[in-house]
Short mmCIF file of C-alpha atoms in Angstrom, two decimals:
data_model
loop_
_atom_site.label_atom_id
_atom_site.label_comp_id
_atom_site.label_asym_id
_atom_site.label_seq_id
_atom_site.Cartn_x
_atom_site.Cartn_y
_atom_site.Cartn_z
CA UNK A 76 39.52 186.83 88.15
CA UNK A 77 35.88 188.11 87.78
CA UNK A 78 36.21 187.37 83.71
CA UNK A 79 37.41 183.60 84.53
CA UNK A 80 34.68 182.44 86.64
CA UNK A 81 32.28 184.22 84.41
CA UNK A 82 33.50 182.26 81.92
CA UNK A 83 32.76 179.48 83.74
CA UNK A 84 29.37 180.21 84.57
CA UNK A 85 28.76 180.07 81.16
CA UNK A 86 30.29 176.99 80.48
CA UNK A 87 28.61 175.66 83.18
CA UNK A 88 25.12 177.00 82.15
CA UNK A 89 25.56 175.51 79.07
CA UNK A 90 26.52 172.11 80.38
CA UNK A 91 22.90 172.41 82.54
CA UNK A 92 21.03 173.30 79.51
CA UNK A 93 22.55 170.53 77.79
CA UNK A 94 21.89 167.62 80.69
CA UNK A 95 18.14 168.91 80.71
CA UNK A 96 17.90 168.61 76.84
CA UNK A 97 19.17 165.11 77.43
CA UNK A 98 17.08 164.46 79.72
CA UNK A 99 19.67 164.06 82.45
CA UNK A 100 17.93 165.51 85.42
CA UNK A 101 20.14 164.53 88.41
CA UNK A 102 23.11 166.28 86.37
CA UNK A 103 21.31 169.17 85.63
CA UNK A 104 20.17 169.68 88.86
CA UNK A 105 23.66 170.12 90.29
CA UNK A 106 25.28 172.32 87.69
CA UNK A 107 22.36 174.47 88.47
CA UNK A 108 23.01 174.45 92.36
CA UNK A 109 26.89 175.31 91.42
CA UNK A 110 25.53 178.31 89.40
CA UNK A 111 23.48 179.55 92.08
CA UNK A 112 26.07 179.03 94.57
CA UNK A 113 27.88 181.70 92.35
CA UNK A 114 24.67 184.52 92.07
CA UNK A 115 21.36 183.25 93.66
CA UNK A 116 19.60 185.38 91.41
CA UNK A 117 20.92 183.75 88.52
CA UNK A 118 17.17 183.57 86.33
CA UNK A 119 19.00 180.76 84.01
CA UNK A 120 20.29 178.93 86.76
CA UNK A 121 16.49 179.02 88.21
CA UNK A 122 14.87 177.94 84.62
CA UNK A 123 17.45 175.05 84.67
CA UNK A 124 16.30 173.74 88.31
CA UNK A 125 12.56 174.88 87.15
CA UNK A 126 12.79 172.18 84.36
CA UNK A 127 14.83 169.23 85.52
CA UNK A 128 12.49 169.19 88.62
CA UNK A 129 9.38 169.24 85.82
CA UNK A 130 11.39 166.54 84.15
CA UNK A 131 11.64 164.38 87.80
CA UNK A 132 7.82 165.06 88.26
CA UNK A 133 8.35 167.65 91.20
CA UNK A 134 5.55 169.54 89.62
CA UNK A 135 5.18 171.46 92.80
CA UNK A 136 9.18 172.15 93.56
CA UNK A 137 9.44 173.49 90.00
CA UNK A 138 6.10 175.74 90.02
CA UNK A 139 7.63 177.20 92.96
CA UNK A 140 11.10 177.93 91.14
CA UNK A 141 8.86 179.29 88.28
CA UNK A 142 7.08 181.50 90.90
CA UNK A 143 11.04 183.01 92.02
CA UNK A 144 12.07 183.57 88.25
CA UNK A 145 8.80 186.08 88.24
CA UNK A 146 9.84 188.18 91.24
CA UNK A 147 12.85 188.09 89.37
CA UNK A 148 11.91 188.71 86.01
CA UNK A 149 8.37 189.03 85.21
CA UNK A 150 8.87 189.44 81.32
CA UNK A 151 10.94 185.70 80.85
CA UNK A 152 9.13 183.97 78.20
CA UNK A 153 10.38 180.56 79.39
CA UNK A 154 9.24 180.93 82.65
CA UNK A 155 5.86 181.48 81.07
CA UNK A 156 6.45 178.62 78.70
CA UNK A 157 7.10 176.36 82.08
CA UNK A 158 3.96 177.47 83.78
CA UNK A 159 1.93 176.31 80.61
CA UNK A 160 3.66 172.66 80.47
CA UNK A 161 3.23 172.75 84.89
CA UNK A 162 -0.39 173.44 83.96
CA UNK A 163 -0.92 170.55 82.04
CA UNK A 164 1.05 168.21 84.88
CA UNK A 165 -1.70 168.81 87.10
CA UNK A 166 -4.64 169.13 85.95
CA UNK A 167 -5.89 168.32 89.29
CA UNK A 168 -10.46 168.26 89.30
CA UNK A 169 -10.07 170.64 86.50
CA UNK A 170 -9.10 169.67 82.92
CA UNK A 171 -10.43 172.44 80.97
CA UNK A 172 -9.14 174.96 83.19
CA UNK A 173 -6.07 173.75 83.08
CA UNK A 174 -5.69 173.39 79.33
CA UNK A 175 -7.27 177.28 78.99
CA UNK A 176 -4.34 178.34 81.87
CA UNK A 177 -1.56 176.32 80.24
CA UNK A 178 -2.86 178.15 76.30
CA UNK A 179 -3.02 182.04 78.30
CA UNK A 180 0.53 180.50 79.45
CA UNK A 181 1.93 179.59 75.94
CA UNK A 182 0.56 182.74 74.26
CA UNK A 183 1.80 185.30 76.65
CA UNK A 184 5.67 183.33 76.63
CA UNK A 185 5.35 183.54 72.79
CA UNK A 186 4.52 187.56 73.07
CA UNK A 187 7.49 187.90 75.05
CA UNK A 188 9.96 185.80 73.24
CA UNK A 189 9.31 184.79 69.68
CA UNK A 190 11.53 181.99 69.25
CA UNK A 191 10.63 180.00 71.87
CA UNK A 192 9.69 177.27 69.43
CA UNK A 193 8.20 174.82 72.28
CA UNK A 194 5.89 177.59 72.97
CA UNK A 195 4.48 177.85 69.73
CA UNK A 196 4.35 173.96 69.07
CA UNK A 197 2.11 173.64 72.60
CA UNK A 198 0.30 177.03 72.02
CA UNK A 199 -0.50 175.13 68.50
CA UNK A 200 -1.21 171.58 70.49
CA UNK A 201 -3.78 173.66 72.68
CA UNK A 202 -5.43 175.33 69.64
CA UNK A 203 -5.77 171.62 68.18
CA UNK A 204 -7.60 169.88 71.12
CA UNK A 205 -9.94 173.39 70.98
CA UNK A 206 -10.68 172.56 67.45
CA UNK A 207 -9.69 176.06 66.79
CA UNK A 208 -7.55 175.27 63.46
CA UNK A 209 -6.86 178.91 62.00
CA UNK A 210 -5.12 179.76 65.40
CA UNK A 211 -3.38 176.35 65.30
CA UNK A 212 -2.26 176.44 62.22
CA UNK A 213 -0.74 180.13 62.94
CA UNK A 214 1.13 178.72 66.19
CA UNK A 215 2.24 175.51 64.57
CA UNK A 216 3.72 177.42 61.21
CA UNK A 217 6.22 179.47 63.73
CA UNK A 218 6.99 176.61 65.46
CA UNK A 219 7.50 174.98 62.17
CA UNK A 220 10.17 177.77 60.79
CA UNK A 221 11.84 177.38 64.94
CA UNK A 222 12.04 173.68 64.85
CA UNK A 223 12.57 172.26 61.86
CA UNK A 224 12.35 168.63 61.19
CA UNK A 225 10.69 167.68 64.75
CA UNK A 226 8.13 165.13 64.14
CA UNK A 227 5.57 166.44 66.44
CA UNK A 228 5.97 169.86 65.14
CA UNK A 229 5.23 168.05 61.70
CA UNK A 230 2.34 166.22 63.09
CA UNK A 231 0.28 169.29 64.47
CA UNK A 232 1.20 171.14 61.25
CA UNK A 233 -0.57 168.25 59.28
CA UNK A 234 -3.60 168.41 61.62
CA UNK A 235 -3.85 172.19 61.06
CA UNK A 236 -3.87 172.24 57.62
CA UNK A 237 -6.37 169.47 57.78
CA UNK A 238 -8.02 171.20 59.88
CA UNK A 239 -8.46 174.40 57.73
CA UNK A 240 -8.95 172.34 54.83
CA UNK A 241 -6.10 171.92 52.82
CA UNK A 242 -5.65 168.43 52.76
CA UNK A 243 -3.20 168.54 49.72
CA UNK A 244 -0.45 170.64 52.01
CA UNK A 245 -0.96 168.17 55.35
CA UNK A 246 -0.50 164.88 52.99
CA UNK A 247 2.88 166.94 52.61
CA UNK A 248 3.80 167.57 55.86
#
């Protein structure tokens, strides 16, 4: 039935989501090929392939996957989130543009979804390396409250409060 192998999309999306988290590529990668087998349009199914090829270092194969999830949908926050971190895997002759595409990246995929924690903790990572600490310390907070307990999230908080001044709060953090 229709409801069954919905059902099993899901369980199968999940399963995808979960091998990427893990860091199992390979595994991700075919779960995603099963869900698209099922609807090629499938935008989580495409996110899923976008990242374990970012995680395999097909920086080029996953910008492209990136680039169908827009025609797709143009307001998915993680797709914007992926074009920041595929920003920063290639920086190519151009560091600095690259770091100001990958922030205009992070910002707009926090506008459109605002719990994408990893959005706001590399929106905040930009801010840092820009010295711009009020704006840092803004992205890093959210991410903060998303993520709770992730070192690095910790870390960037610290250097944003620093940053701003208050030294007492980052010896917390």
């Amino acid at each position: 039935s229709a409801q069954a192998s919905g059902s099993g999309a899901s369980k199968t999306l999940a399963e995808a989501r979960a091998a990427v988290e893990a860091g199992q590529s390979e595994t991700a990668l075919i779960l995603g090929r099963q869900l698209l087998a099922e609807n090629e349009r499938s935008v989580p199914a495409l996110l899923v392939l976008a990242r374990a090829n970012y995680h395999l270092g097909k920086i080029d194969l996953a910008t492209a996957i990136v680039g169908m999830v827009q025609t797709i949908d143009e307001q998915n926050g993680e797709a914007q989130l992926l074009l920041g971190l595929l920003s920063l895997a290639r920086p190519g002759s151009n560091p600095d543009g690259a770091r100001i595409a990958a922030t205009a990246a992070f910002k707009r995929a926090t506008e459109l979804d605002g719990n994408l924690g990893l959005a706001f903790y590399n929106l905040g990572a930009q801010y840092l390396l820009a010295k711009n600490y009020e704006q840092a310390l803004l992205a890093t907070q959210r991410a903060a409250a998303l993520m709770p307990g992730r070192s690095g999230v910790e870390l960037s908080l610290a250097a944003a409060l620093r940053g701003v001044g208050r030294h007492a709060e980052a010896a917390d953090e």
